[in-house]
PDB file of N, CA and C in Angstrom:
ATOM      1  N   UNK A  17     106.294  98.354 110.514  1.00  0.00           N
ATOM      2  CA  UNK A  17     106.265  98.332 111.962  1.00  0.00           C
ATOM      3  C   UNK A  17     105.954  96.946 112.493  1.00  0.00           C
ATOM      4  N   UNK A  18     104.970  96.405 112.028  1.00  0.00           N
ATOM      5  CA  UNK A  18     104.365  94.976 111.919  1.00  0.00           C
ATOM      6  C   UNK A  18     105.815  93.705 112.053  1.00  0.00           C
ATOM      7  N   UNK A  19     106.760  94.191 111.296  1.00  0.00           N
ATOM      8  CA  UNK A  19     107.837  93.622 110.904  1.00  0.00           C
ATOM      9  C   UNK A  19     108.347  93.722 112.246  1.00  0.00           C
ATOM     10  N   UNK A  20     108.916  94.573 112.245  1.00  0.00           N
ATOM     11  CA  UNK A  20     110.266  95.196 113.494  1.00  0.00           C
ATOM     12  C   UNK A  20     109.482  95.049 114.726  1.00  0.00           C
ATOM     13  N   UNK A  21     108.105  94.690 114.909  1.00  0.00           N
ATOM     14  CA  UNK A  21     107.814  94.032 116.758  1.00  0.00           C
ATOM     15  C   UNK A  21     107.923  92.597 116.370  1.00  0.00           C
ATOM     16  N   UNK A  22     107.584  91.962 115.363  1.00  0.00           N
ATOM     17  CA  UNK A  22     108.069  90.312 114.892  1.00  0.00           C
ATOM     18  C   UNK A  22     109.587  89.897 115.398  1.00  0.00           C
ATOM     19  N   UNK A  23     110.267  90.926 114.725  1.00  0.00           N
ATOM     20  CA  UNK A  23     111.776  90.761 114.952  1.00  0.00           C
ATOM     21  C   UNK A  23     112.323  90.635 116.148  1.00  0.00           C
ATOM     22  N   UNK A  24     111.192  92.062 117.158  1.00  0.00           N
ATOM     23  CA  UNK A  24     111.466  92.137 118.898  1.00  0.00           C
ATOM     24  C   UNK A  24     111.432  90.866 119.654  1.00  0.00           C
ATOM     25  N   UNK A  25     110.334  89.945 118.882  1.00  0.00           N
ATOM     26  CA  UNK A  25     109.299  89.338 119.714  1.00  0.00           C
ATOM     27  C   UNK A  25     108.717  89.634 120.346  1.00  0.00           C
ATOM     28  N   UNK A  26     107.671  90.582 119.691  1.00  0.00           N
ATOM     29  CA  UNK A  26     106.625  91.489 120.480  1.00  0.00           C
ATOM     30  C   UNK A  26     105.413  91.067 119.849  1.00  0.00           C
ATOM     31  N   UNK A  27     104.580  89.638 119.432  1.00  0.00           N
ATOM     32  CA  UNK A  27     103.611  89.118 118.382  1.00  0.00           C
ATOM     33  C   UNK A  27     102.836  89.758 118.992  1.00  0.00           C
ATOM     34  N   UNK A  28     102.175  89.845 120.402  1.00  0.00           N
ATOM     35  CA  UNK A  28     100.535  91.149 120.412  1.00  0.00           C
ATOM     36  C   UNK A  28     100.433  92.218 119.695  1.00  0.00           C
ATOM     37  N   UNK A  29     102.010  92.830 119.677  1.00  0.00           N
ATOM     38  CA  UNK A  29     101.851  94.491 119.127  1.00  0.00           C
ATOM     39  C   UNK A  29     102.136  94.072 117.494  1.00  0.00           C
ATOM     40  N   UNK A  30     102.411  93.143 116.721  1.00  0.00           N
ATOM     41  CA  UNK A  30     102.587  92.747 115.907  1.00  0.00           C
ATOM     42  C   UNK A  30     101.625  92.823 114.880  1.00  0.00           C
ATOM     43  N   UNK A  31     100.659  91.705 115.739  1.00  0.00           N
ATOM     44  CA  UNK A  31      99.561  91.542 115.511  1.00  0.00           C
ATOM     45  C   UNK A  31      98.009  92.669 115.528  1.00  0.00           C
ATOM     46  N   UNK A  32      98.555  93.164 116.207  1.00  0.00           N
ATOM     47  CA  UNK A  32      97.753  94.613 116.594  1.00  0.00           C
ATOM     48  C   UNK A  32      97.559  95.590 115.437  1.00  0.00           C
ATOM     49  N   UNK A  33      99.180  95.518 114.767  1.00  0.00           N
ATOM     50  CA  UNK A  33      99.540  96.501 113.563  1.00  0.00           C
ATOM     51  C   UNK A  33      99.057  95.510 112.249  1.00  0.00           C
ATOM     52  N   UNK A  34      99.117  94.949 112.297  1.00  0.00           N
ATOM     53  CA  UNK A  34      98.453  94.167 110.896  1.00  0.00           C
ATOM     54  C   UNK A  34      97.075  94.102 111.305  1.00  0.00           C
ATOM     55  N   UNK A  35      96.238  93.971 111.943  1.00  0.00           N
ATOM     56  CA  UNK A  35      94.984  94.112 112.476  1.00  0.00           C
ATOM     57  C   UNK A  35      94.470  95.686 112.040  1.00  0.00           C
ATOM     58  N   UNK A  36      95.287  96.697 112.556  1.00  0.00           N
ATOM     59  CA  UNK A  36      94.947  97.525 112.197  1.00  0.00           C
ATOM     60  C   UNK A  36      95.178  98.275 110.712  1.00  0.00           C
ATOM     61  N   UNK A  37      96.146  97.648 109.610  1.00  0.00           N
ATOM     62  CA  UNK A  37      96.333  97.845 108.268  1.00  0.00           C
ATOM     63  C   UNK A  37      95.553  97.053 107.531  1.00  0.00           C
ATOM     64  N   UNK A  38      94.678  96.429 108.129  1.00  0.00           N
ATOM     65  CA  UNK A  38      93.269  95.407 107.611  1.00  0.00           C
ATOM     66  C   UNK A  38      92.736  95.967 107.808  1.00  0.00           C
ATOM     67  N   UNK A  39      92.121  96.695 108.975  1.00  0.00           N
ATOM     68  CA  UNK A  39      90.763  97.476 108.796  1.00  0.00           C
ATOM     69  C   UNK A  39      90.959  98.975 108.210  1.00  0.00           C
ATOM     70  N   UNK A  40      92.143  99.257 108.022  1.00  0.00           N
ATOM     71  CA  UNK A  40      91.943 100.427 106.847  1.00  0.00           C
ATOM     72  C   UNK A  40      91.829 100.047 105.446  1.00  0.00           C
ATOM     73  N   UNK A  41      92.738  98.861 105.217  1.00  0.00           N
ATOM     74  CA  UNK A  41      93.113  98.642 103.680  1.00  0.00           C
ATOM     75  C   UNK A  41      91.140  98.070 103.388  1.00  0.00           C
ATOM     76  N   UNK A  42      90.399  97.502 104.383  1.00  0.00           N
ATOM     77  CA  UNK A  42      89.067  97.105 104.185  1.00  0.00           C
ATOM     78  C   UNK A  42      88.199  98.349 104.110  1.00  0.00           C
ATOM     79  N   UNK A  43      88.391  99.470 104.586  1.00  0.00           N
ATOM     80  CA  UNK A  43      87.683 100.343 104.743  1.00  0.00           C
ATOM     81  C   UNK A  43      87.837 101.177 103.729  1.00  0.00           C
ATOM     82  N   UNK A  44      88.725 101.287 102.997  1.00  0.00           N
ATOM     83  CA  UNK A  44      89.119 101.619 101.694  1.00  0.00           C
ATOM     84  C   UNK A  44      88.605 101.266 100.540  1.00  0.00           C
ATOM     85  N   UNK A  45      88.686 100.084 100.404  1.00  0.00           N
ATOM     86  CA  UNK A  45      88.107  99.335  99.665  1.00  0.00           C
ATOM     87  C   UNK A  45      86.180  99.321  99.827  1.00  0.00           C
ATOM     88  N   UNK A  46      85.711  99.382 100.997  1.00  0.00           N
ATOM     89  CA  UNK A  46      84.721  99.461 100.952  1.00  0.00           C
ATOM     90  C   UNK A  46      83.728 100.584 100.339  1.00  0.00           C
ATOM     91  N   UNK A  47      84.683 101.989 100.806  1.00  0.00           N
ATOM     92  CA  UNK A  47      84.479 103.073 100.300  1.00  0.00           C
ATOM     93  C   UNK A  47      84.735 103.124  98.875  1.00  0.00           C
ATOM     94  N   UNK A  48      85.713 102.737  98.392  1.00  0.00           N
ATOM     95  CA  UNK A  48      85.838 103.094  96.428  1.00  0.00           C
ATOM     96  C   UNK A  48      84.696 101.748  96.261  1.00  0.00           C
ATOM     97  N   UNK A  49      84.093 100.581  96.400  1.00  0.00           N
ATOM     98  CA  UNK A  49      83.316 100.266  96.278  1.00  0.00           C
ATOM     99  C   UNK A  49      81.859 101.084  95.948  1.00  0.00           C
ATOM    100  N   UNK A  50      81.402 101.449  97.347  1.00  0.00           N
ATOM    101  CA  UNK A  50      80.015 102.124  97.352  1.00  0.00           C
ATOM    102  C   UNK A  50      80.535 103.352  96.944  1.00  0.00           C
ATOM    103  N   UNK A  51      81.077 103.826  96.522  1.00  0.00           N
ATOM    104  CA  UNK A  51      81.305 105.337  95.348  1.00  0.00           C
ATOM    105  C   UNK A  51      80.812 104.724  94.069  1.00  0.00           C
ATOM    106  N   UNK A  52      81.343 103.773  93.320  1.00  0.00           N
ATOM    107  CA  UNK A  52      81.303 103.228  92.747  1.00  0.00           C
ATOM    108  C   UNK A  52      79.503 102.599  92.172  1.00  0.00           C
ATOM    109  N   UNK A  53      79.296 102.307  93.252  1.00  0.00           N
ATOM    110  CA  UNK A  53      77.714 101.537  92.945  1.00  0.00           C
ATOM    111  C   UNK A  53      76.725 102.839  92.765  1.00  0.00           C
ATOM    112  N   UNK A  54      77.237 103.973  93.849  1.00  0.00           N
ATOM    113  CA  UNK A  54      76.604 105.126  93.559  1.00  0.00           C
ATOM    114  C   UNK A  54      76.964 105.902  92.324  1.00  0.00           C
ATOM    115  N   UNK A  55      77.805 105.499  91.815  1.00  0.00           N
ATOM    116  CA  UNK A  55      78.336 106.259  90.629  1.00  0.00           C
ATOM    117  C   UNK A  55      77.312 105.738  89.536  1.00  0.00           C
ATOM    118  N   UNK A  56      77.426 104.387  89.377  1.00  0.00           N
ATOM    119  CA  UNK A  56      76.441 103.470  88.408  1.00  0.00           C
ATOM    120  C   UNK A  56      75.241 103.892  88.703  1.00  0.00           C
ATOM    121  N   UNK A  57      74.772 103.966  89.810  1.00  0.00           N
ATOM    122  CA  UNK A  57      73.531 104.165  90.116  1.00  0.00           C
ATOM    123  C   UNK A  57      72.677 105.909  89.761  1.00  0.00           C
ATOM    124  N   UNK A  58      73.645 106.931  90.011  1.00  0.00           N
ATOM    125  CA  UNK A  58      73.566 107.912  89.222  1.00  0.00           C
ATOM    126  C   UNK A  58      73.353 107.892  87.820  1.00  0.00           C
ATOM    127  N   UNK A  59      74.168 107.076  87.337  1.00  0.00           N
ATOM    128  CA  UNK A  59      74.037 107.191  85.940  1.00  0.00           C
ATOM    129  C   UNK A  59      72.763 106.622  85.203  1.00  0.00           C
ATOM    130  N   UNK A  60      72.608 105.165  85.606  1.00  0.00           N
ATOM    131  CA  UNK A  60      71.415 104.628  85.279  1.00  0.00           C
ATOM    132  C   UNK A  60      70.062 105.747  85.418  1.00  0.00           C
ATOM    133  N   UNK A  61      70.369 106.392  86.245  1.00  0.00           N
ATOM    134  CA  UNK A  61      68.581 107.205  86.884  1.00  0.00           C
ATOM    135  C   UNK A  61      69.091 108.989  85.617  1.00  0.00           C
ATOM    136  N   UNK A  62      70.163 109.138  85.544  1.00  0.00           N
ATOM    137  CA  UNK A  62      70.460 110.114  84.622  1.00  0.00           C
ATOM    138  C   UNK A  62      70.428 109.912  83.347  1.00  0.00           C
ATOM    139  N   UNK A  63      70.488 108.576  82.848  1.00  0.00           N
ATOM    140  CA  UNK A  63      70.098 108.029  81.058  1.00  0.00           C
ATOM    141  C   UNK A  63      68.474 108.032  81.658  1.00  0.00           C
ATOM    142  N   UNK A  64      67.657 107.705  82.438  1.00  0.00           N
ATOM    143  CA  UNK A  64      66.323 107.209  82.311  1.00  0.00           C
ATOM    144  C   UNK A  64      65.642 108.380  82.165  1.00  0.00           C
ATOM    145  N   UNK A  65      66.401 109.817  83.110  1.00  0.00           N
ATOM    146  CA  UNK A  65      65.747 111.149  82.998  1.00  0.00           C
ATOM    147  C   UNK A  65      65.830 111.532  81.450  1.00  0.00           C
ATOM    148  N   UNK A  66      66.679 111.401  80.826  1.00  0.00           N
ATOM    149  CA  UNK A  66      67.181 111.882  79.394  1.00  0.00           C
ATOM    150  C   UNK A  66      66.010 111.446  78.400  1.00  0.00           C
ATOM    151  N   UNK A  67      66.211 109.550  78.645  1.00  0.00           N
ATOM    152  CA  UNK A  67      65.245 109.234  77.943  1.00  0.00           C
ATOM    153  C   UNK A  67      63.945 109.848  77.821  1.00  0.00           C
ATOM    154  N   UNK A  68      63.309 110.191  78.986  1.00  0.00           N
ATOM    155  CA  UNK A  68      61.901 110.529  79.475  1.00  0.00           C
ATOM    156  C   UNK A  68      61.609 111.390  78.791  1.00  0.00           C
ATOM    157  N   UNK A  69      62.892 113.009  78.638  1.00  0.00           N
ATOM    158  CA  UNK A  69      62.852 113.904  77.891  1.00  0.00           C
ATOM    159  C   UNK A  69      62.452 113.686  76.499  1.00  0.00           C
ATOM    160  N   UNK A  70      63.450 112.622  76.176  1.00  0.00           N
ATOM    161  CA  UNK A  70      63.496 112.867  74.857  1.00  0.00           C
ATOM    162  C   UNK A  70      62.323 112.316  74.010  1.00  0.00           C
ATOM    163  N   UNK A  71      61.566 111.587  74.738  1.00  0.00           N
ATOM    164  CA  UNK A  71      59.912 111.262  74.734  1.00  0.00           C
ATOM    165  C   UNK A  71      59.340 112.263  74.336  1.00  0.00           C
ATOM    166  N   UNK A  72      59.500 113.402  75.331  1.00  0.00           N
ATOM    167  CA  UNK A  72      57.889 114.099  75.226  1.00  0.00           C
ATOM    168  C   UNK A  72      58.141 115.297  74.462  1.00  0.00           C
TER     169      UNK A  72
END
């Protein structure tokens, strides 16, 4: 779409649409990110419970 208002010469609405496929493609990314850290972060505190067990 980004393309075909370029082509119009329509650069606000152009610009508008790539503006707005940045803040999803960022918001995306942000999200599989912090899944991610929470994923690690689960795990770390789920080996430490194990360990604890396997202590006592």
């Amino acid at each position: 779409m980004a393309v075909r208002s370029l082509l119009d010469g329509n650069l606000p609405q152009a610009q508008q649409e790539v503006q707005r496929v940045a803040i999803v493609t960022a918001s995306i990314a942000l999200g599989v990110w912090l899944s991610t850290m929470f994923q690690e972060a689960m795990v770390k505190h789920l080996r430490r419970i194990h360990v604890r067990e396997k202590k006592e």
